[in-house]
Short mmCIF file of C-alpha atoms in Angstrom, two decimals:
data_model
loop_
_atom_site.label_atom_id
_atom_site.label_comp_id
_atom_site.label_asym_id
_atom_site.label_seq_id
_atom_site.Cartn_x
_atom_site.Cartn_y
_atom_site.Cartn_z
CA MET A 11 109.82 -22.33 -173.89
CA ASP A 12 109.48 -22.50 -177.67
CA TYR A 13 108.37 -19.22 -179.20
CA LEU A 14 106.83 -18.90 -182.64
CA PHE A 15 107.80 -15.25 -182.86
CA GLU A 16 109.51 -12.49 -180.87
CA GLY A 17 108.99 -8.82 -181.66
CA LEU A 18 108.54 -5.27 -180.46
CA LEU A 19 105.48 -3.08 -180.00
CA GLY A 20 107.18 0.29 -179.88
CA SER A 21 109.72 -0.24 -177.11
CA GLU A 22 107.81 -3.12 -175.49
CA SER A 23 108.87 -6.65 -176.35
CA TYR A 24 106.40 -9.47 -176.92
CA THR A 25 106.46 -13.15 -177.74
CA VAL A 26 104.04 -15.49 -179.50
CA ARG A 27 103.58 -19.13 -178.54
CA LEU A 28 101.10 -21.97 -178.79
CA LEU A 29 98.47 -21.82 -176.06
CA ILE A 30 97.70 -24.72 -173.74
CA LYS A 31 94.78 -25.62 -171.50
CA GLU A 32 96.35 -23.76 -168.56
CA ASP A 33 96.03 -20.51 -170.53
CA ILE A 34 92.21 -20.66 -170.72
CA SER A 35 91.65 -18.28 -167.80
CA GLN A 36 93.80 -15.57 -169.44
CA VAL A 37 92.00 -16.11 -172.75
CA GLU A 38 88.61 -15.73 -171.04
CA GLN A 39 89.70 -12.55 -169.27
CA LEU A 40 90.94 -10.97 -172.50
CA GLN A 41 87.84 -12.08 -174.39
CA ASP A 42 85.58 -10.53 -171.71
CA LEU A 43 87.53 -7.27 -171.86
CA VAL A 44 87.23 -7.09 -175.65
CA VAL A 45 83.47 -7.76 -175.55
CA LYS A 46 82.99 -4.97 -173.00
CA THR A 47 84.59 -2.46 -175.37
CA LEU A 48 82.28 -3.33 -178.28
CA THR A 49 79.44 -0.94 -179.08
CA GLU A 50 77.64 -3.75 -180.94
CA LYS A 51 77.95 -6.84 -178.75
CA LYS A 52 76.33 -9.12 -181.33
CA SER A 53 79.20 -8.55 -183.77
CA LEU A 54 81.37 -11.00 -181.84
CA GLN A 55 80.56 -14.60 -180.97
CA PRO A 56 82.78 -15.35 -177.93
CA LEU A 57 84.12 -18.84 -177.36
CA THR A 58 82.77 -20.65 -174.33
CA TYR A 59 84.98 -22.49 -171.83
CA GLU A 60 83.83 -25.76 -173.41
CA GLU A 61 84.83 -24.57 -176.88
CA LEU A 62 88.22 -23.36 -175.66
CA ASP A 63 88.78 -26.68 -173.90
CA TYR A 64 87.73 -28.54 -177.07
CA ILE A 65 90.27 -26.65 -179.20
CA LEU A 66 93.10 -27.06 -176.69
CA THR A 67 92.61 -30.80 -176.31
CA GLY A 68 93.57 -31.73 -179.84
CA ASN A 69 90.79 -30.20 -181.94
CA GLY A 70 92.52 -27.15 -183.34
CA LEU A 71 95.20 -24.59 -182.60
CA MET A 72 95.46 -21.46 -180.49
CA ILE A 73 98.33 -19.03 -180.35
CA GLY A 74 98.80 -16.03 -178.09
CA ALA A 75 100.93 -12.91 -177.89
CA PHE A 76 102.35 -12.03 -174.48
CA THR A 77 104.12 -9.07 -172.94
CA GLU A 78 105.36 -8.89 -169.35
CA LYS A 79 101.80 -7.88 -168.43
CA GLY A 80 100.32 -11.12 -169.75
CA LEU A 81 98.22 -12.16 -172.76
CA ILE A 82 97.50 -9.28 -175.14
CA ALA A 83 96.15 -11.10 -178.21
CA PHE A 84 95.14 -14.56 -179.34
CA ARG A 85 93.89 -16.37 -182.40
CA ALA A 86 92.20 -19.76 -182.79
CA LEU A 87 91.61 -22.47 -185.39
CA LEU A 88 88.93 -25.09 -184.71
CA VAL A 89 88.40 -28.54 -186.23
CA PRO A 90 84.59 -28.51 -186.35
CA PRO A 91 82.22 -31.42 -185.77
CA ILE A 92 80.47 -32.65 -188.91
CA ASP A 93 76.84 -31.62 -188.46
CA GLU A 94 74.03 -29.75 -190.20
CA GLU A 95 75.49 -26.38 -189.13
CA HIS A 96 78.84 -27.03 -190.83
CA LEU A 97 80.03 -23.97 -192.78
CA GLY A 98 81.13 -26.18 -195.67
CA LEU A 99 77.47 -26.97 -196.34
CA ASP A 100 76.67 -23.25 -196.37
CA VAL A 101 79.15 -22.65 -199.21
CA GLY A 102 78.19 -25.69 -201.28
CA LEU A 103 80.92 -28.21 -200.47
CA ASP A 104 80.22 -31.90 -200.91
CA ALA A 105 79.85 -34.06 -197.80
CA GLU A 106 83.15 -35.88 -198.42
CA GLU A 107 84.99 -32.53 -198.36
CA LEU A 108 83.74 -31.47 -194.90
CA PRO A 109 86.47 -33.28 -192.89
CA ARG A 110 89.05 -31.19 -194.78
CA VAL A 111 87.61 -27.87 -193.54
CA ILE A 112 89.07 -26.04 -190.55
CA TYR A 113 87.47 -22.96 -189.01
CA GLN A 114 89.25 -19.70 -188.36
CA GLU A 115 87.72 -18.84 -185.02
CA ILE A 116 87.83 -15.79 -182.82
CA SER A 117 90.71 -13.31 -182.87
CA ASN A 118 91.03 -10.83 -180.00
CA VAL A 119 93.47 -8.00 -179.38
CA HIS A 120 93.67 -6.05 -176.11
CA PRO A 121 92.29 -2.52 -176.68
CA ASP A 122 95.59 -0.97 -175.54
CA TYR A 123 97.49 -2.82 -178.29
CA ARG A 124 95.26 -2.26 -181.31
CA GLY A 125 96.79 -0.63 -184.37
CA ASN A 126 99.95 -2.76 -184.26
CA ARG A 127 98.89 -5.30 -186.92
CA LEU A 128 98.76 -8.05 -184.30
CA GLN A 129 95.74 -9.66 -185.98
CA GLN A 130 97.67 -10.00 -189.23
CA THR A 131 100.83 -11.22 -187.49
CA LEU A 132 98.93 -13.91 -185.59
CA ALA A 133 97.01 -14.90 -188.74
CA HIS A 134 100.27 -15.51 -190.59
CA LEU A 135 101.81 -17.44 -187.71
CA ILE A 136 98.80 -19.67 -187.02
CA MET A 137 98.44 -20.61 -190.68
CA GLN A 138 102.14 -21.55 -190.67
CA GLU A 139 101.51 -23.80 -187.67
CA LEU A 140 98.51 -25.33 -189.40
CA GLY A 141 100.80 -26.55 -192.15
CA GLU A 142 102.83 -28.47 -189.56
CA LEU A 143 99.89 -30.57 -188.35
CA GLU A 144 99.65 -34.22 -189.35
CA GLN A 145 96.01 -33.76 -190.32
CA LYS A 146 95.82 -31.84 -193.59
CA PHE A 147 93.10 -29.39 -194.54
CA THR A 148 91.98 -28.10 -197.94
CA TYR A 149 89.75 -25.24 -196.80
CA VAL A 150 89.64 -22.62 -194.08
CA ALA A 151 86.24 -21.10 -193.28
CA CYS A 152 84.78 -18.59 -190.84
CA THR A 153 81.84 -16.28 -190.16
CA VAL A 154 81.89 -12.51 -189.70
CA ALA A 155 79.05 -10.14 -188.82
CA PRO A 156 78.19 -7.44 -191.37
CA PHE A 157 79.67 -4.08 -190.35
CA ASN A 158 82.36 -5.72 -188.19
CA ILE A 159 84.80 -3.80 -190.35
CA PRO A 160 88.12 -4.79 -188.68
CA SER A 161 87.28 -8.49 -188.96
CA LEU A 162 86.05 -8.15 -192.54
CA LYS A 163 89.26 -6.38 -193.55
CA ASP A 164 91.25 -9.08 -191.74
CA LYS A 165 89.59 -11.89 -193.73
CA PHE A 166 89.92 -10.14 -197.08
CA LYS A 167 93.62 -9.44 -196.44
CA GLN A 168 94.09 -13.19 -195.99
CA GLY A 169 92.56 -13.86 -199.40
CA MET A 170 89.32 -15.27 -197.99
CA GLU A 171 86.09 -14.72 -199.95
CA ILE A 172 82.44 -14.32 -198.99
CA ALA A 173 80.49 -17.30 -200.29
CA ALA A 174 77.24 -16.95 -198.29
CA LEU A 175 75.25 -14.48 -196.17
CA LYS A 176 72.76 -16.15 -193.86
CA ILE A 177 71.48 -16.62 -190.33
CA LYS A 178 73.88 -18.54 -188.07
CA TYR A 179 74.05 -19.09 -184.28
CA VAL A 180 70.23 -19.25 -184.05
CA ASP A 181 69.46 -15.66 -185.04
CA GLN A 182 72.64 -13.84 -186.10
CA LEU A 183 73.22 -12.64 -189.67
CA ARG A 184 76.72 -13.64 -190.79
CA TYR A 185 78.94 -13.62 -193.84
CA VAL A 186 80.45 -17.06 -194.46
CA PHE A 187 84.02 -16.86 -195.74
CA ILE A 188 85.97 -19.64 -197.44
CA LYS A 189 89.47 -20.08 -198.87
CA ARG A 190 91.26 -23.01 -200.48
CA LEU A 191 94.61 -23.64 -198.82
CA ASP A 192 96.17 -25.54 -201.72
CA GLY A 193 95.90 -22.62 -204.16
CA GLU A 194 93.95 -24.74 -206.63
CA ASP A 195 90.83 -22.63 -206.87
CA GLY A 196 90.54 -23.15 -210.62
CA GLU A 197 87.54 -20.85 -210.83
CA GLY A 198 88.55 -18.94 -213.95
CA GLU A 199 88.91 -15.27 -214.73
CA ILE A 200 86.62 -12.53 -213.42
CA SER A 201 83.87 -11.84 -215.95
CA GLU A 202 81.58 -9.46 -214.01
CA ILE A 203 81.91 -7.04 -211.08
CA ALA A 204 79.24 -5.58 -208.79
CA ARG A 205 79.47 -3.22 -205.83
CA VAL A 206 76.68 -3.70 -203.30
CA PRO A 207 76.00 -1.62 -200.15
CA MET A 208 76.67 -3.74 -197.09
CA GLY A 209 73.18 -3.00 -195.78
CA ASP A 210 71.55 -4.47 -198.90
CA VAL A 211 71.22 -8.01 -197.57
CA GLU A 212 68.84 -9.29 -200.25
CA GLY A 213 70.95 -7.85 -203.06
CA GLN A 214 74.05 -9.61 -201.77
CA GLN A 215 72.21 -12.87 -201.18
CA ALA A 216 70.86 -12.81 -204.74
CA LEU A 217 74.39 -12.55 -206.15
CA LEU A 218 75.74 -15.23 -203.83
CA ASP A 219 72.93 -17.58 -204.83
CA GLU A 220 74.12 -17.18 -208.43
CA GLY A 221 77.70 -18.11 -207.54
CA TRP A 222 79.22 -14.66 -207.08
CA ARG A 223 81.94 -14.15 -204.44
CA GLY A 224 82.68 -11.15 -202.23
CA ILE A 225 86.37 -10.30 -202.49
CA SER A 226 86.92 -6.88 -200.90
CA LEU A 227 85.50 -3.92 -199.01
CA GLU A 228 85.17 -0.33 -200.21
CA GLU A 229 84.28 2.86 -198.33
CA ASP A 230 81.55 4.91 -199.97
CA ASP A 231 80.38 8.29 -198.62
CA GLY A 232 80.72 7.22 -195.01
CA GLY A 233 79.31 3.75 -195.67
CA TYR A 234 80.67 0.48 -196.98
CA ARG A 235 80.16 -1.55 -200.12
CA VAL A 236 81.23 -5.12 -200.81
CA LEU A 237 82.91 -5.82 -204.14
CA TYR A 238 81.45 -8.99 -205.68
CA VAL A 239 82.83 -10.83 -208.69
CA LYS A 240 81.56 -13.53 -211.00
CA ARG A 241 84.18 -15.80 -212.51
CA GLN A 242 84.11 -17.41 -215.92
CA PRO A 243 84.35 -21.20 -215.45
CA MET A 244 87.57 -22.67 -216.78
CA THR A 245 87.11 -24.86 -219.84
#
């Protein structure tokens, strides 16, 4: 079997490989376990069997980390259908750019293995694999619920930026993150900075409507603020 990575979690060895359709039952079991441990269930949008099947039949990538006990973590990328809910539209991309957007989907780690940087390891590995695909993508996008602090930190560490804050999935408030994969952002130097409490939805939306981007997270007296920047357009 071809492994993408082999490593140690303390004294326990683990391997990372591409997932296949036969792995769906293990993915569902791990996903269910992770959801059960959440105090705020709405912070995670689990993938359905149909979505998992869609990804694993040529419409994305999934990788998983395994120990002798089985699957302990997984991460997914999804090639989305082009429709009115496309995240590219939420962040202002033109229609012709939408086919070049891939979604960073759910990332789950078994509760017993948290704190080992598995999310970051899998993020690095899956983006490496993305570069090997014949189909090329310019953007990676995703949604994250406000106050889902581990996921927010994960996205910011990858260099993703908040470009919208709006209702998605019928009635769920979500940050929409975006990142160019070719490094050609060309958005100029930072000209203004604002720190906005995460609970101030309208304040954040007002900045985003004016073209500001959220680039990092800060703790503030037991709460969290999002650091927003406005960039000077390049001439």
